[in-house]
Short mmCIF file of C-alpha atoms and ligand atoms in Angstrom, two decimals:
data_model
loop_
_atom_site.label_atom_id
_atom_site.label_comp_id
_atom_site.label_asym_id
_atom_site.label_seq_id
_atom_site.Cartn_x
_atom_site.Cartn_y
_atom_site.Cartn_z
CA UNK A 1124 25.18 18.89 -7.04
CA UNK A 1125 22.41 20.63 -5.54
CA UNK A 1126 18.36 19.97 -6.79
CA UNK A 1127 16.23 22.52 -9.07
CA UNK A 1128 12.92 22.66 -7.86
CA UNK A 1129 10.97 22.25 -11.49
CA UNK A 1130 7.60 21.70 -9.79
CA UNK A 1131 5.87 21.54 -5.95
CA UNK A 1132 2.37 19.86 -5.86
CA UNK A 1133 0.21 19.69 -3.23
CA UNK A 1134 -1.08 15.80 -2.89
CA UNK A 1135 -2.59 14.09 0.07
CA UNK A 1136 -1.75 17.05 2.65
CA UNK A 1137 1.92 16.61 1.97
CA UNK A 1138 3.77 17.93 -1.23
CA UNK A 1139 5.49 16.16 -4.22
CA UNK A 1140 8.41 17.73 -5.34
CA UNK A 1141 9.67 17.35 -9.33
CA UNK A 1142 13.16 17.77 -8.71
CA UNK A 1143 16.34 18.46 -10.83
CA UNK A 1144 20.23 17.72 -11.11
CA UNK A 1145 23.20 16.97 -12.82
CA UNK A 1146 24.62 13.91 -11.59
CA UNK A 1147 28.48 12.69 -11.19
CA UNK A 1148 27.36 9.33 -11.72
CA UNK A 1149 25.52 9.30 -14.82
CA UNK A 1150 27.48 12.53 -16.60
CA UNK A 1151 23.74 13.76 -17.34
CA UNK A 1152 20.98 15.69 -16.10
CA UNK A 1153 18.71 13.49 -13.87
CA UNK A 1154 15.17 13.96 -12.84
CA UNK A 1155 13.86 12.64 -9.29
CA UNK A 1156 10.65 13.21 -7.78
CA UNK A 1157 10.29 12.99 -3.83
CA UNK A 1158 7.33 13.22 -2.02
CA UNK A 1159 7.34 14.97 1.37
CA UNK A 1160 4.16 14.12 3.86
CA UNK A 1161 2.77 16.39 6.08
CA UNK A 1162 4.57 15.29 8.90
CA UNK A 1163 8.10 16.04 7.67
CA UNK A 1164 7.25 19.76 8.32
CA UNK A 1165 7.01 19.16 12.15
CA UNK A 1166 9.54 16.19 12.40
CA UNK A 1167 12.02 14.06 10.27
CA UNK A 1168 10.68 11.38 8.46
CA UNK A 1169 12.20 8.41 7.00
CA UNK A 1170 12.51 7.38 3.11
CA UNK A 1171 10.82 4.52 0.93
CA UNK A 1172 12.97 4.56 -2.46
CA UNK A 1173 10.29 3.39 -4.99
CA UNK A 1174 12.38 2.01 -8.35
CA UNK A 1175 10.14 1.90 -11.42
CA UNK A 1176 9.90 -0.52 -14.73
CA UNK A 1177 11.24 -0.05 -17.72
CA UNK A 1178 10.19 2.56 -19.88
CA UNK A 1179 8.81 4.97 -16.68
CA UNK A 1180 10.53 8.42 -15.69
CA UNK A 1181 10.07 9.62 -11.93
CA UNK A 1182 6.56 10.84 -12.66
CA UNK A 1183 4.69 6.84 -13.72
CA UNK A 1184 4.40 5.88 -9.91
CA UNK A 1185 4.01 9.57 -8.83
CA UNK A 1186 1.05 10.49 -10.87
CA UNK A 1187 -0.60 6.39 -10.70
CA UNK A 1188 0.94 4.41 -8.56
CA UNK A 1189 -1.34 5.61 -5.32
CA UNK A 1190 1.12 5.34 -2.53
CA UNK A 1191 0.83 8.65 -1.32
CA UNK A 1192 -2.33 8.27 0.61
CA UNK A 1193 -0.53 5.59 2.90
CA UNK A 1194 2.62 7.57 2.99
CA UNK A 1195 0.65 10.38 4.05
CA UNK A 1196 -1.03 8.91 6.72
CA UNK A 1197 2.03 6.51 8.21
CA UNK A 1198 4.77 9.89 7.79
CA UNK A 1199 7.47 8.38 4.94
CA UNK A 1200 8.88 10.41 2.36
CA UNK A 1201 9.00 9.00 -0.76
CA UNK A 1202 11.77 8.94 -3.61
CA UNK A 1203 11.31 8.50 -7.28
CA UNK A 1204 14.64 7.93 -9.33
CA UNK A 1205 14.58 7.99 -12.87
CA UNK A 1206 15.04 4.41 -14.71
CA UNK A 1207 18.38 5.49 -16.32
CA UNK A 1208 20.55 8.41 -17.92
CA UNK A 1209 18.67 10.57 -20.57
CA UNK A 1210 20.65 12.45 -23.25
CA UNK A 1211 23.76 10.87 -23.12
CA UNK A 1212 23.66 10.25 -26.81
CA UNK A 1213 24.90 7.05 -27.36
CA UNK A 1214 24.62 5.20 -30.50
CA UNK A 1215 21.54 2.62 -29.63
CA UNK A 1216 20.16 4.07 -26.71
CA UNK A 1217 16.50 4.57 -27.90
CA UNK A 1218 16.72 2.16 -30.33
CA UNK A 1219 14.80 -0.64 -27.99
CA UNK A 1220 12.44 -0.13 -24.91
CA UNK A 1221 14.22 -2.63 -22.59
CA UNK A 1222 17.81 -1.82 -23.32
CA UNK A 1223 19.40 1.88 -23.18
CA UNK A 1224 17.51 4.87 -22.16
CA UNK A 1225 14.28 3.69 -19.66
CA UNK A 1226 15.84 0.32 -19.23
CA UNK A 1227 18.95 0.90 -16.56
CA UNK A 1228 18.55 -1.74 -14.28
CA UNK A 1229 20.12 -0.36 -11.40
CA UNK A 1230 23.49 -1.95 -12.35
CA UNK A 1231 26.92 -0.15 -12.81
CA UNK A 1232 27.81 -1.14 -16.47
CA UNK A 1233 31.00 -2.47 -17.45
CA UNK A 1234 31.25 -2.75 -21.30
CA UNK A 1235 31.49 0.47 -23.11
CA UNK A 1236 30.12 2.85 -24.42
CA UNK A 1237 27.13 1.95 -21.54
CA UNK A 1238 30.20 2.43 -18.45
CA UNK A 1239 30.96 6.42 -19.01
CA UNK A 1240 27.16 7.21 -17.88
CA UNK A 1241 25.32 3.66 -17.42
CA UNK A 1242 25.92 3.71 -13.38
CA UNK A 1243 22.56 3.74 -11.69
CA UNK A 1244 23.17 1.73 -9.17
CA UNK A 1245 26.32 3.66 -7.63
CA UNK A 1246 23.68 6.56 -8.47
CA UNK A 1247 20.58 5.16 -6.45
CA UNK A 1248 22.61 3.51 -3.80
CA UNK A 1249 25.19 6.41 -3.42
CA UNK A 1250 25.10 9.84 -4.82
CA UNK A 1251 20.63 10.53 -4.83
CA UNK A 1252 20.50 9.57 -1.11
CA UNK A 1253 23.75 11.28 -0.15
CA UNK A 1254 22.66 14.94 -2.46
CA UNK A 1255 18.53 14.58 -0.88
CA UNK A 1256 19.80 13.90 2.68
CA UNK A 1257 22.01 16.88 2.52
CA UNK A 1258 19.62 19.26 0.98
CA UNK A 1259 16.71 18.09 3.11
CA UNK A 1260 18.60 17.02 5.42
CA UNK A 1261 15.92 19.68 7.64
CA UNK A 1262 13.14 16.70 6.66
CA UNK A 1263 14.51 13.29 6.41
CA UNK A 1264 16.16 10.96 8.47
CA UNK A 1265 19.03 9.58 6.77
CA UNK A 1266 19.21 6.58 9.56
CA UNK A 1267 16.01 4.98 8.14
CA UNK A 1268 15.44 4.09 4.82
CA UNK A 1269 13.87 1.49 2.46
CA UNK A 1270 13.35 0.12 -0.68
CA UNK A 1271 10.94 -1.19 -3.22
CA UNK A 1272 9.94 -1.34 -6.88
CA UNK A 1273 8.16 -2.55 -9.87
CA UNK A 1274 9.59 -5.11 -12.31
CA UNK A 1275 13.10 -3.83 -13.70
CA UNK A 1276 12.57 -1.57 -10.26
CA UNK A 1277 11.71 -4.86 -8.21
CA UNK A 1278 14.86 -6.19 -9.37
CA UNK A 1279 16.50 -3.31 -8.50
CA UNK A 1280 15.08 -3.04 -4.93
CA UNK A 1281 16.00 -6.57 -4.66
CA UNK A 1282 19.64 -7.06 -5.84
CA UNK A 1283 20.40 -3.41 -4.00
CA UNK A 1284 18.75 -4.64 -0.39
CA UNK A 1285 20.49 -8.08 -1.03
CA UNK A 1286 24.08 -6.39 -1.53
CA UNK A 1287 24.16 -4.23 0.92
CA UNK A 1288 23.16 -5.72 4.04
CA UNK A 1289 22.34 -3.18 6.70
CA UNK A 1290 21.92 0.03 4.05
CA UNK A 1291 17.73 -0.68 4.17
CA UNK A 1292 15.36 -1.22 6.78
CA UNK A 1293 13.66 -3.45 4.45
CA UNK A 1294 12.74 -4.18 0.55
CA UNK A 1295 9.39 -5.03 -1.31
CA UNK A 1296 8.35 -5.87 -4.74
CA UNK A 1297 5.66 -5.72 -7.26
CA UNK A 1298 5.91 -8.39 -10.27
CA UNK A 1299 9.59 -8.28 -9.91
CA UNK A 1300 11.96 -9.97 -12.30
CA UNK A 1301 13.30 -12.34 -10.00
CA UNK A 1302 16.11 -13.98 -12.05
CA UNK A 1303 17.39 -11.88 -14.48
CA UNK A 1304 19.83 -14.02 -15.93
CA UNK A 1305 17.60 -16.43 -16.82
CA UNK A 1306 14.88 -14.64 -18.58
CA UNK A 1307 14.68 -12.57 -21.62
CA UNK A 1308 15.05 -8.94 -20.43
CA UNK A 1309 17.45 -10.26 -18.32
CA UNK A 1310 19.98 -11.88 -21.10
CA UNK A 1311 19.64 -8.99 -23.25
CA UNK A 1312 20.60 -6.24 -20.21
CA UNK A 1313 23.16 -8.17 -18.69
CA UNK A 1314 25.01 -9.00 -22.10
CA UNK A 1315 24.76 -5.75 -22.88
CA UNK A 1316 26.06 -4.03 -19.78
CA UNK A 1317 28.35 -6.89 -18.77
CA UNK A 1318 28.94 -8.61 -21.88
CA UNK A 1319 28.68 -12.56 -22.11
CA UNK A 1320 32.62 -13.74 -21.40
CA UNK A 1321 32.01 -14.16 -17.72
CA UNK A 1322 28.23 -15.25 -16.95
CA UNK A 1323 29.57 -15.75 -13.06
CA UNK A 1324 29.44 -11.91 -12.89
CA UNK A 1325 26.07 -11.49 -13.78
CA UNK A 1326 24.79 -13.94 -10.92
CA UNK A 1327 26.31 -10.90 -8.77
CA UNK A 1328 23.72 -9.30 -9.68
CA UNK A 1329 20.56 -11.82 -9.96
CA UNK A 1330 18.61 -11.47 -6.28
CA UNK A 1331 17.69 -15.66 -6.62
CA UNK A 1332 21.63 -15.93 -6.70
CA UNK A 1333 22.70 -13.75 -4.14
CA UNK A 1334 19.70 -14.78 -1.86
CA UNK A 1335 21.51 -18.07 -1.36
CA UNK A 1336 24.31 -15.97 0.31
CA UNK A 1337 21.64 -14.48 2.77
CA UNK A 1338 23.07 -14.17 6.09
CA UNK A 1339 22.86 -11.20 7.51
CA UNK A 1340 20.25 -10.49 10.77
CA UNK A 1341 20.85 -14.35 11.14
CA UNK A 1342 18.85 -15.21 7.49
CA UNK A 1343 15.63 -13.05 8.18
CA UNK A 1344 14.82 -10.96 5.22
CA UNK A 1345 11.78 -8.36 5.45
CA UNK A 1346 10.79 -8.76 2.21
CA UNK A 1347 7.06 -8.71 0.42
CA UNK A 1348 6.39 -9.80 -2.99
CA UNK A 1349 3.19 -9.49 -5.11
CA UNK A 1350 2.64 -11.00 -8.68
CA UNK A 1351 -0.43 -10.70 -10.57
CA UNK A 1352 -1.72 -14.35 -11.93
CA UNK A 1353 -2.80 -12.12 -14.89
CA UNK A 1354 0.40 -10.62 -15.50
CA UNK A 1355 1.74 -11.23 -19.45
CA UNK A 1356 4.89 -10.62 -18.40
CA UNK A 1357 4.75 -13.10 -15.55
CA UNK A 1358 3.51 -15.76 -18.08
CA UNK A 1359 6.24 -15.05 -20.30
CA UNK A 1360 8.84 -16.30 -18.25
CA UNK A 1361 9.96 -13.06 -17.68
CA UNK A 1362 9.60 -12.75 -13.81
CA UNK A 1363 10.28 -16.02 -12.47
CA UNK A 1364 9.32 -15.92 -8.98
CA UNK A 1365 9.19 -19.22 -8.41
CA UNK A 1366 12.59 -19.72 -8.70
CA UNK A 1367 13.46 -17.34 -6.05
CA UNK A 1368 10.94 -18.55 -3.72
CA UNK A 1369 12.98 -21.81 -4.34
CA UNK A 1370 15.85 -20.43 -3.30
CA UNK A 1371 14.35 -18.74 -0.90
CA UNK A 1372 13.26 -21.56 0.90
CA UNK A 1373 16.62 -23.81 0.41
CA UNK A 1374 18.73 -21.49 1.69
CA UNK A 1375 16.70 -21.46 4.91
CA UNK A 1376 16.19 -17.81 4.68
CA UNK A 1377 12.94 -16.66 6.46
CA UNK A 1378 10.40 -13.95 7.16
CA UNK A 1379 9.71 -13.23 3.53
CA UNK A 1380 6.43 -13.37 2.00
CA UNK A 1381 4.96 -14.52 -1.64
CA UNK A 1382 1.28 -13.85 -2.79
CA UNK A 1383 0.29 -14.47 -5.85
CA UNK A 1384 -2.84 -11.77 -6.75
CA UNK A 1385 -5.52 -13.44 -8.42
CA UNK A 1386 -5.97 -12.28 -12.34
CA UNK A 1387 -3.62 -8.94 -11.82
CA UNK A 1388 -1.87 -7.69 -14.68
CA UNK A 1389 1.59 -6.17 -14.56
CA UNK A 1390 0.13 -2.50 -14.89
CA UNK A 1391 -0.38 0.33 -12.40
CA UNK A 1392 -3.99 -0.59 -12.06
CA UNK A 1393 -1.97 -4.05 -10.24
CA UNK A 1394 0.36 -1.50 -8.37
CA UNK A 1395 -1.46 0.81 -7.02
CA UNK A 1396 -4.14 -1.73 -6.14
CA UNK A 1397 -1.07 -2.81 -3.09
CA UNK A 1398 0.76 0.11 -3.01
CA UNK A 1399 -0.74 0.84 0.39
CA UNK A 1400 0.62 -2.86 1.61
CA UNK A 1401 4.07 -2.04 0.31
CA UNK A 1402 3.97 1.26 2.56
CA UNK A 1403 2.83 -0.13 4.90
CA UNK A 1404 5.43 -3.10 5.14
CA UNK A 1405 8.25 -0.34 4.98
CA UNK A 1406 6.13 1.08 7.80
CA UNK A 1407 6.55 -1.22 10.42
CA UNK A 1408 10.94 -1.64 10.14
CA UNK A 1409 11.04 2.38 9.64
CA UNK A 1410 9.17 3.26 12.79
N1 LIG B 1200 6.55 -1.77 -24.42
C1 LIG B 1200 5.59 -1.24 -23.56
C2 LIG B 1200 5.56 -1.93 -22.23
C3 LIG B 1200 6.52 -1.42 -21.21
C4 LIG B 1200 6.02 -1.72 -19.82
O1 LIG B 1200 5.04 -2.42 -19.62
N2 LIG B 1200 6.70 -1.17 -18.84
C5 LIG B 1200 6.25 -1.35 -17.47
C6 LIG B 1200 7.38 -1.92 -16.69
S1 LIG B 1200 7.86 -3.47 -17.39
C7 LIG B 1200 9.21 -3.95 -16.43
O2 LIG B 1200 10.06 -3.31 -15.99
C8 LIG B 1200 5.82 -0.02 -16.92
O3 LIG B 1200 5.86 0.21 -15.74
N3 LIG B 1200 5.35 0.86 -17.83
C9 LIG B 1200 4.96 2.19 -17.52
C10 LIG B 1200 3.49 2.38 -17.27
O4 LIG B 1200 3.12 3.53 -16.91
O5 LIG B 1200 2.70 1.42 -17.37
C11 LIG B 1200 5.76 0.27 -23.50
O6 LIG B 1200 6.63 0.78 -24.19
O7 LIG B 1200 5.02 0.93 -22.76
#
């Protein structure tokens, strides 16, 4: 289904685009914002999907996260998915911030009422990419794409690089929850959208699980993390970073990189603090 153009905004000599459409996927209306730099008007330019937190629409990371500057100046598009489906009027889904409506995880559900429109990642991985690429098809080069995120969206940009080897040039993070089913947010999502009979099928889905499986480009995995030492969230136990930089290093899996940001918070004031590091991570396996 083809994009409405709600909105075009001029930002950093390149334009952001509030975009429109009804999806296949989710059986709603979804909202996507992608930001176009000034070079994609003379040449294509590849894609950095940016997956936000809980609770954000397309516009959080547009309007605060600060990665247009960098995008600007190295040429990558950017694309802002929503977090979930809106409107699809299900009994519970606004009743809680981290479950239903804001809080998809990037996860096809499988229990229902959540499987009819709970899809996102079929929707991220498959049919946004596939309906951009063909409308600006003019603009962006299909052939090079990557992926990053905050928190629920650093999950996301984790467990989708991780299962599909080859479909990213490479993945970063900010604050990430690193091992869903082992935290709070996690347990909650995953019984929810998976239910609790089989607890094997959520580790399909947990990126310090499927790291372990990490083969592909003979174990090297392009991947950036930041946490914030200041982060609640991260001293909640709801992150857990360590545990995938445990796995991490057991399974032998190289070129990634930890850092730990002294006394950042999980906010945007942390994000767009190294949003210009994330671009310019994507930067150098895009060009
Ligand atoms: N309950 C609060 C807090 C929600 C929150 O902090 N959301 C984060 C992502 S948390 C993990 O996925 C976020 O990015 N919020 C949006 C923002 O602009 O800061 C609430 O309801 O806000």
């Amino acid at each position: 289904m083809s994009f409405e153009t709600k909105s075009t905004i001029a930002t950093f000599g390149g334009k952001l685009l509030k975009l429109s459409h009804t999806s296949t996927t989710t059986k709603t209306p979804m909202n996507v914002n992608l930001y176009l730099p000034p070079a994609s008007s003379t040449t294509k330019v590849p894609v950095l999907i940016y997956l936000s937190g809980l609770t954000c629409t397309p516009d959080n990371c547009s309007e605060k996260g600060f990665f247009h500057a960098a995008a600007s100046a190295a040429g990558i598009a950017i694309l802002y998915p929503d977090t979930s489906p809106r409107g699809a009027n299900l009994p519970g889904e606004t009743d809680s911030w981290d479950f239903g409506a804001g809080a998809g995880f990037y996860i096809n559900a499988t229990v229902e009422p959540w499987s009819g429109h709970y899809n996102m990642e079929s929707y991220v991985t498959s049919e946004l990419p596939e309906a951009i690429f063909e409308q600006f098809g003019d603009k962006l080069d299909s052939g090079r794409v990557s992926i990053t995120g905050h928190s629920m969206g650093g999950h996301g940009a984790l467990t989708l690089f991780l299962k599909n080897p080859g479909k990213y040039r490479s993945v970063s993070a900010l604050a990430p929850i690193c091992n869903p089913s082992q935290c709070p947010w996690g347990k909650k999502t995953f019984a929810g959208y998976f239910g609790t009979r089989d607890k094997e099928e959520w580790k399909k889905h947990d990126a310090t699980e499927l790291v372990k499986g990490w083969k592909h480009d003979g174990g090297k995995l392009p991947l950036l993390i930041d946490v914030g030492t200041g982060d609640n969230f991260y001293k909640q136990g709801q992150l857990l970073p360590e545990n995938l930089e445990k796995a991490v290093k057991e399974a032998g899996v190289e070129g990634v990189k930890f850092r730990y940001q002294e006394d950042y918070d999980h906010s945007y004031y942390f994000i767009s603090s190294f949003a210009k590091d994330h671009v310019e991570h994507a930067a150098k396996y895009l060009f």
